């Protein structure tokens, strides 16, 4: 069996496990002293947990984490995360990881078609990191201290850890932004896997941007503009030209000049940009303009 086929089988097993254990979901709680403590990605590598994610769109992703062991685990999440489509979409709809047509992924419809969607990233918790519908889903405080370590994790318990009871699943909704401009936008039909942020973008400024997003004081739309500028080298001029095309043929800007200005100011205030240590990548369009 080839490596892609192995990945496909494993992804199917994980998805089915989540579907069969949907009723075993439990409320997210702070970890208690004495629980086995383990970092999120280390726990996944050790097969102590399984993780499945679905991005509602570029602004929100739902993550389900299942404890595969018979002991409670205290999970230490990263400050920021990235998520990538498990595999590219199969031609003509459906998802390549299952080798089936539309509707192949348990609990969802067919694939989005047209190739892999954008990878996304965001803060794991914090004042703006966790959400539930339109509001925050964080019983440990917003803005400042909370169980995910924003403000130093001052709300008691092992700072930054959360608990998953034995053989139970927790569901977490996180805010996100796209980090691969030009690819199709995420949608709920495409399964994602969590990865370390640096695997999708190694620029320090992107990690700093996620820290700023964590505070909950900056809108997702402003952070999205800054993310495309930093991670993908899109110029402010290019971003200002993004448009919605309505059914009537009318066009209107996707982002306001005010949002663009705020995004530019945000980028300029990031430590690595202020110190000149991490200038954003240049897009081909910007290089062409400079050469003229």
PDB file of C-alpha atoms in Angstrom, residues 33-189:
ATOM      1  CA  UNK A  33      -3.385  18.438  39.440  1.00  0.00           C
ATOM      2  CA  UNK A  34      -2.186  14.870  39.060  1.00  0.00           C
ATOM      3  CA  UNK A  35      -3.374  14.367  35.494  1.00  0.00           C
ATOM      4  CA  UNK A  36      -0.814  13.143  32.972  1.00  0.00           C
ATOM      5  CA  UNK A  37       0.440  16.281  31.224  1.00  0.00           C
ATOM      6  CA  UNK A  38       1.392  16.190  27.566  1.00  0.00           C
ATOM      7  CA  UNK A  39       1.814  18.672  24.734  1.00  0.00           C
ATOM      8  CA  UNK A  40      -0.870  18.487  22.039  1.00  0.00           C
ATOM      9  CA  UNK A  41       1.262  17.384  19.078  1.00  0.00           C
ATOM     10  CA  UNK A  42       3.357  15.061  21.250  1.00  0.00           C
ATOM     11  CA  UNK A  43       0.166  13.370  22.450  1.00  0.00           C
ATOM     12  CA  UNK A  44      -0.991  12.932  18.860  1.00  0.00           C
ATOM     13  CA  UNK A  45       2.365  11.473  17.803  1.00  0.00           C
ATOM     14  CA  UNK A  46       2.204   9.049  20.723  1.00  0.00           C
ATOM     15  CA  UNK A  47      -1.317   8.050  19.639  1.00  0.00           C
ATOM     16  CA  UNK A  48      -2.740   9.150  22.982  1.00  0.00           C
ATOM     17  CA  UNK A  49      -5.189  11.439  21.210  1.00  0.00           C
ATOM     18  CA  UNK A  50      -6.815  11.791  17.802  1.00  0.00           C
ATOM     19  CA  UNK A  51      -7.512  15.178  16.267  1.00  0.00           C
ATOM     20  CA  UNK A  52      -9.958  16.060  13.519  1.00  0.00           C
ATOM     21  CA  UNK A  53     -10.768  19.587  12.337  1.00  0.00           C
ATOM     22  CA  UNK A  54     -13.196  21.227   9.940  1.00  0.00           C
ATOM     23  CA  UNK A  55     -12.961  24.833   8.860  1.00  0.00           C
ATOM     24  CA  UNK A  56     -16.360  26.510   8.625  1.00  0.00           C
ATOM     25  CA  UNK A  57     -14.703  29.150   6.433  1.00  0.00           C
ATOM     26  CA  UNK A  58     -11.540  31.206   6.642  1.00  0.00           C
ATOM     27  CA  UNK A  59     -12.607  32.745   9.949  1.00  0.00           C
ATOM     28  CA  UNK A  60     -13.496  29.715  12.092  1.00  0.00           C
ATOM     29  CA  UNK A  61     -12.391  26.118  12.559  1.00  0.00           C
ATOM     30  CA  UNK A  62     -13.861  23.427  14.801  1.00  0.00           C
ATOM     31  CA  UNK A  63     -11.383  21.018  16.368  1.00  0.00           C
ATOM     32  CA  UNK A  64     -12.350  17.713  17.990  1.00  0.00           C
ATOM     33  CA  UNK A  65      -9.785  15.987  20.186  1.00  0.00           C
ATOM     34  CA  UNK A  66     -10.410  12.436  21.411  1.00  0.00           C
ATOM     35  CA  UNK A  67      -8.588  10.839  24.310  1.00  0.00           C
ATOM     36  CA  UNK A  68      -7.725   7.307  23.177  1.00  0.00           C
ATOM     37  CA  UNK A  69      -6.435   6.216  26.582  1.00  0.00           C
ATOM     38  CA  UNK A  70      -8.107   4.986  29.755  1.00  0.00           C
ATOM     39  CA  UNK A  71      -6.582   7.832  31.785  1.00  0.00           C
ATOM     40  CA  UNK A  72      -7.429  11.556  31.935  1.00  0.00           C
ATOM     41  CA  UNK A  73      -4.982  13.717  30.020  1.00  0.00           C
ATOM     42  CA  UNK A  74      -3.954  17.311  30.659  1.00  0.00           C
ATOM     43  CA  UNK A  75      -3.265  18.695  27.188  1.00  0.00           C
ATOM     44  CA  UNK A  76      -0.935  21.644  26.666  1.00  0.00           C
ATOM     45  CA  UNK A  77      -1.974  23.407  23.435  1.00  0.00           C
ATOM     46  CA  UNK A  78       0.419  25.503  21.366  1.00  0.00           C
ATOM     47  CA  UNK A  79       0.149  29.289  21.501  1.00  0.00           C
ATOM     48  CA  UNK A  80      -0.810  29.234  17.829  1.00  0.00           C
ATOM     49  CA  UNK A  81      -1.772  26.560  15.341  1.00  0.00           C
ATOM     50  CA  UNK A  82      -2.056  25.898  11.651  1.00  0.00           C
ATOM     51  CA  UNK A  83      -4.364  23.482   9.860  1.00  0.00           C
ATOM     52  CA  UNK A  84      -4.008  21.966   6.411  1.00  0.00           C
ATOM     53  CA  UNK A  85      -6.396  19.902   4.258  1.00  0.00           C
ATOM     54  CA  UNK A  86      -5.723  16.227   4.924  1.00  0.00           C
ATOM     55  CA  UNK A  87      -5.220  15.619   1.203  1.00  0.00           C
ATOM     56  CA  UNK A  88      -5.990  17.411  -2.032  1.00  0.00           C
ATOM     57  CA  UNK A  89      -9.499  17.139  -3.380  1.00  0.00           C
ATOM     58  CA  UNK A  90     -10.179  14.431  -5.914  1.00  0.00           C
ATOM     59  CA  UNK A  91     -11.128  15.627  -9.424  1.00  0.00           C
ATOM     60  CA  UNK A  92     -14.837  16.050  -9.939  1.00  0.00           C
ATOM     61  CA  UNK A  93     -15.758  16.429  -6.272  1.00  0.00           C
ATOM     62  CA  UNK A  94     -15.448  14.124  -3.326  1.00  0.00           C
ATOM     63  CA  UNK A  95     -12.312  13.763  -1.269  1.00  0.00           C
ATOM     64  CA  UNK A  96      -9.209  11.952  -2.435  1.00  0.00           C
ATOM     65  CA  UNK A  97      -8.464  10.484   0.974  1.00  0.00           C
ATOM     66  CA  UNK A  98     -11.453   8.184   0.730  1.00  0.00           C
ATOM     67  CA  UNK A  99     -11.440   7.343  -2.959  1.00  0.00           C
ATOM     68  CA  UNK A 100     -15.171   8.002  -3.153  1.00  0.00           C
ATOM     69  CA  UNK A 101     -17.424  10.583  -4.708  1.00  0.00           C
ATOM     70  CA  UNK A 102     -19.351  13.442  -3.087  1.00  0.00           C
ATOM     71  CA  UNK A 103     -20.566  12.724   0.401  1.00  0.00           C
ATOM     72  CA  UNK A 104     -17.659  10.395   1.119  1.00  0.00           C
ATOM     73  CA  UNK A 105     -16.560  12.052   4.352  1.00  0.00           C
ATOM     74  CA  UNK A 106     -18.635  10.950   7.332  1.00  0.00           C
ATOM     75  CA  UNK A 107     -20.975  13.660   8.486  1.00  0.00           C
ATOM     76  CA  UNK A 108     -20.487  15.950   5.490  1.00  0.00           C
ATOM     77  CA  UNK A 109     -21.303  16.459   1.855  1.00  0.00           C
ATOM     78  CA  UNK A 110     -19.001  16.179  -1.104  1.00  0.00           C
ATOM     79  CA  UNK A 111     -15.661  17.862  -1.536  1.00  0.00           C
ATOM     80  CA  UNK A 112     -15.187  21.453  -2.503  1.00  0.00           C
ATOM     81  CA  UNK A 113     -13.575  20.502  -5.795  1.00  0.00           C
ATOM     82  CA  UNK A 114     -10.860  22.330  -7.677  1.00  0.00           C
ATOM     83  CA  UNK A 115      -7.840  21.267  -5.597  1.00  0.00           C
ATOM     84  CA  UNK A 116      -6.741  21.710  -2.009  1.00  0.00           C
ATOM     85  CA  UNK A 117      -8.177  24.594  -0.021  1.00  0.00           C
ATOM     86  CA  UNK A 118      -6.059  27.161   1.796  1.00  0.00           C
ATOM     87  CA  UNK A 119      -4.316  26.224   4.993  1.00  0.00           C
ATOM     88  CA  UNK A 120      -5.386  28.297   7.975  1.00  0.00           C
ATOM     89  CA  UNK A 121      -3.818  29.482  11.215  1.00  0.00           C
ATOM     90  CA  UNK A 122      -4.816  31.167  14.415  1.00  0.00           C
ATOM     91  CA  UNK A 123      -4.254  31.475  18.160  1.00  0.00           C
ATOM     92  CA  UNK A 124      -5.172  28.539  20.351  1.00  0.00           C
ATOM     93  CA  UNK A 125      -7.437  30.331  22.798  1.00  0.00           C
ATOM     94  CA  UNK A 126      -7.013  33.763  24.283  1.00  0.00           C
ATOM     95  CA  UNK A 127      -9.443  36.661  24.309  1.00  0.00           C
ATOM     96  CA  UNK A 128     -10.198  36.266  20.610  1.00  0.00           C
ATOM     97  CA  UNK A 129      -9.070  32.718  20.019  1.00  0.00           C
ATOM     98  CA  UNK A 130     -11.977  30.594  21.207  1.00  0.00           C
ATOM     99  CA  UNK A 131     -15.499  31.102  20.075  1.00  0.00           C
ATOM    100  CA  UNK A 132     -18.956  29.566  20.146  1.00  0.00           C
ATOM    101  CA  UNK A 133     -21.151  30.848  17.362  1.00  0.00           C
ATOM    102  CA  UNK A 134     -20.850  34.619  17.559  1.00  0.00           C
ATOM    103  CA  UNK A 135     -19.467  34.752  21.085  1.00  0.00           C
ATOM    104  CA  UNK A 136     -16.572  33.490  23.115  1.00  0.00           C
ATOM    105  CA  UNK A 137     -16.584  29.928  24.411  1.00  0.00           C
ATOM    106  CA  UNK A 138     -14.110  30.294  27.252  1.00  0.00           C
ATOM    107  CA  UNK A 139     -15.193  29.681  30.847  1.00  0.00           C
ATOM    108  CA  UNK A 140     -11.792  30.763  32.121  1.00  0.00           C
ATOM    109  CA  UNK A 141     -11.884  34.472  31.333  1.00  0.00           C
ATOM    110  CA  UNK A 142     -11.428  36.531  28.177  1.00  0.00           C
ATOM    111  CA  UNK A 143      -8.976  39.187  27.185  1.00  0.00           C
ATOM    112  CA  UNK A 144      -6.435  38.639  29.958  1.00  0.00           C
ATOM    113  CA  UNK A 145      -5.745  35.427  31.834  1.00  0.00           C
ATOM    114  CA  UNK A 146      -7.437  32.216  30.718  1.00  0.00           C
ATOM    115  CA  UNK A 147      -6.691  28.538  30.702  1.00  0.00           C
ATOM    116  CA  UNK A 148      -4.828  28.701  27.390  1.00  0.00           C
ATOM    117  CA  UNK A 149      -2.148  30.936  28.805  1.00  0.00           C
ATOM    118  CA  UNK A 150      -3.147  34.392  27.543  1.00  0.00           C
ATOM    119  CA  UNK A 151      -2.124  36.839  30.229  1.00  0.00           C
ATOM    120  CA  UNK A 152       0.046  34.160  31.809  1.00  0.00           C
ATOM    121  CA  UNK A 153      -2.625  31.561  32.493  1.00  0.00           C
ATOM    122  CA  UNK A 154      -3.477  33.026  35.883  1.00  0.00           C
ATOM    123  CA  UNK A 155      -6.836  31.400  36.427  1.00  0.00           C
ATOM    124  CA  UNK A 156      -5.584  28.432  38.463  1.00  0.00           C
ATOM    125  CA  UNK A 157      -4.764  24.837  37.635  1.00  0.00           C
ATOM    126  CA  UNK A 158      -1.763  23.897  35.515  1.00  0.00           C
ATOM    127  CA  UNK A 159      -1.433  27.081  33.445  1.00  0.00           C
ATOM    128  CA  UNK A 160      -2.495  26.620  29.844  1.00  0.00           C
ATOM    129  CA  UNK A 161      -3.609  22.973  30.154  1.00  0.00           C
ATOM    130  CA  UNK A 162      -7.081  21.563  29.558  1.00  0.00           C
ATOM    131  CA  UNK A 163      -8.501  18.195  30.499  1.00  0.00           C
ATOM    132  CA  UNK A 164      -9.847  15.365  28.366  1.00  0.00           C
ATOM    133  CA  UNK A 165     -11.423  12.517  30.373  1.00  0.00           C
ATOM    134  CA  UNK A 166     -10.648   8.914  29.386  1.00  0.00           C
ATOM    135  CA  UNK A 167     -12.110   7.882  26.025  1.00  0.00           C
ATOM    136  CA  UNK A 168     -13.937  11.199  25.683  1.00  0.00           C
ATOM    137  CA  UNK A 169     -13.902  13.923  23.022  1.00  0.00           C
ATOM    138  CA  UNK A 170     -13.756  17.689  23.471  1.00  0.00           C
ATOM    139  CA  UNK A 171     -14.865  20.154  20.810  1.00  0.00           C
ATOM    140  CA  UNK A 172     -13.214  23.543  20.474  1.00  0.00           C
ATOM    141  CA  UNK A 173     -14.109  26.343  18.083  1.00  0.00           C
ATOM    142  CA  UNK A 174     -11.177  28.570  17.182  1.00  0.00           C
ATOM    143  CA  UNK A 175     -10.840  31.762  15.200  1.00  0.00           C
ATOM    144  CA  UNK A 176      -8.597  31.554  12.159  1.00  0.00           C
ATOM    145  CA  UNK A 177      -7.283  33.264   9.042  1.00  0.00           C
ATOM    146  CA  UNK A 178      -6.166  31.855   5.700  1.00  0.00           C
ATOM    147  CA  UNK A 179      -2.439  31.621   5.057  1.00  0.00           C
ATOM    148  CA  UNK A 180      -2.257  30.491   1.420  1.00  0.00           C
ATOM    149  CA  UNK A 181      -3.626  33.213  -0.803  1.00  0.00           C
ATOM    150  CA  UNK A 182      -4.778  32.027  -4.219  1.00  0.00           C
ATOM    151  CA  UNK A 183      -6.066  28.616  -3.199  1.00  0.00           C
ATOM    152  CA  UNK A 184      -9.811  27.972  -2.695  1.00  0.00           C
ATOM    153  CA  UNK A 185     -11.272  29.116   0.597  1.00  0.00           C
ATOM    154  CA  UNK A 186     -11.919  26.501   3.292  1.00  0.00           C
ATOM    155  CA  UNK A 187     -15.364  24.996   3.751  1.00  0.00           C
ATOM    156  CA  UNK A 188     -16.943  22.494   6.107  1.00  0.00           C
ATOM    157  CA  UNK A 189     -16.840  19.687   3.526  1.00  0.00           C
TER     158      UNK A 189
END
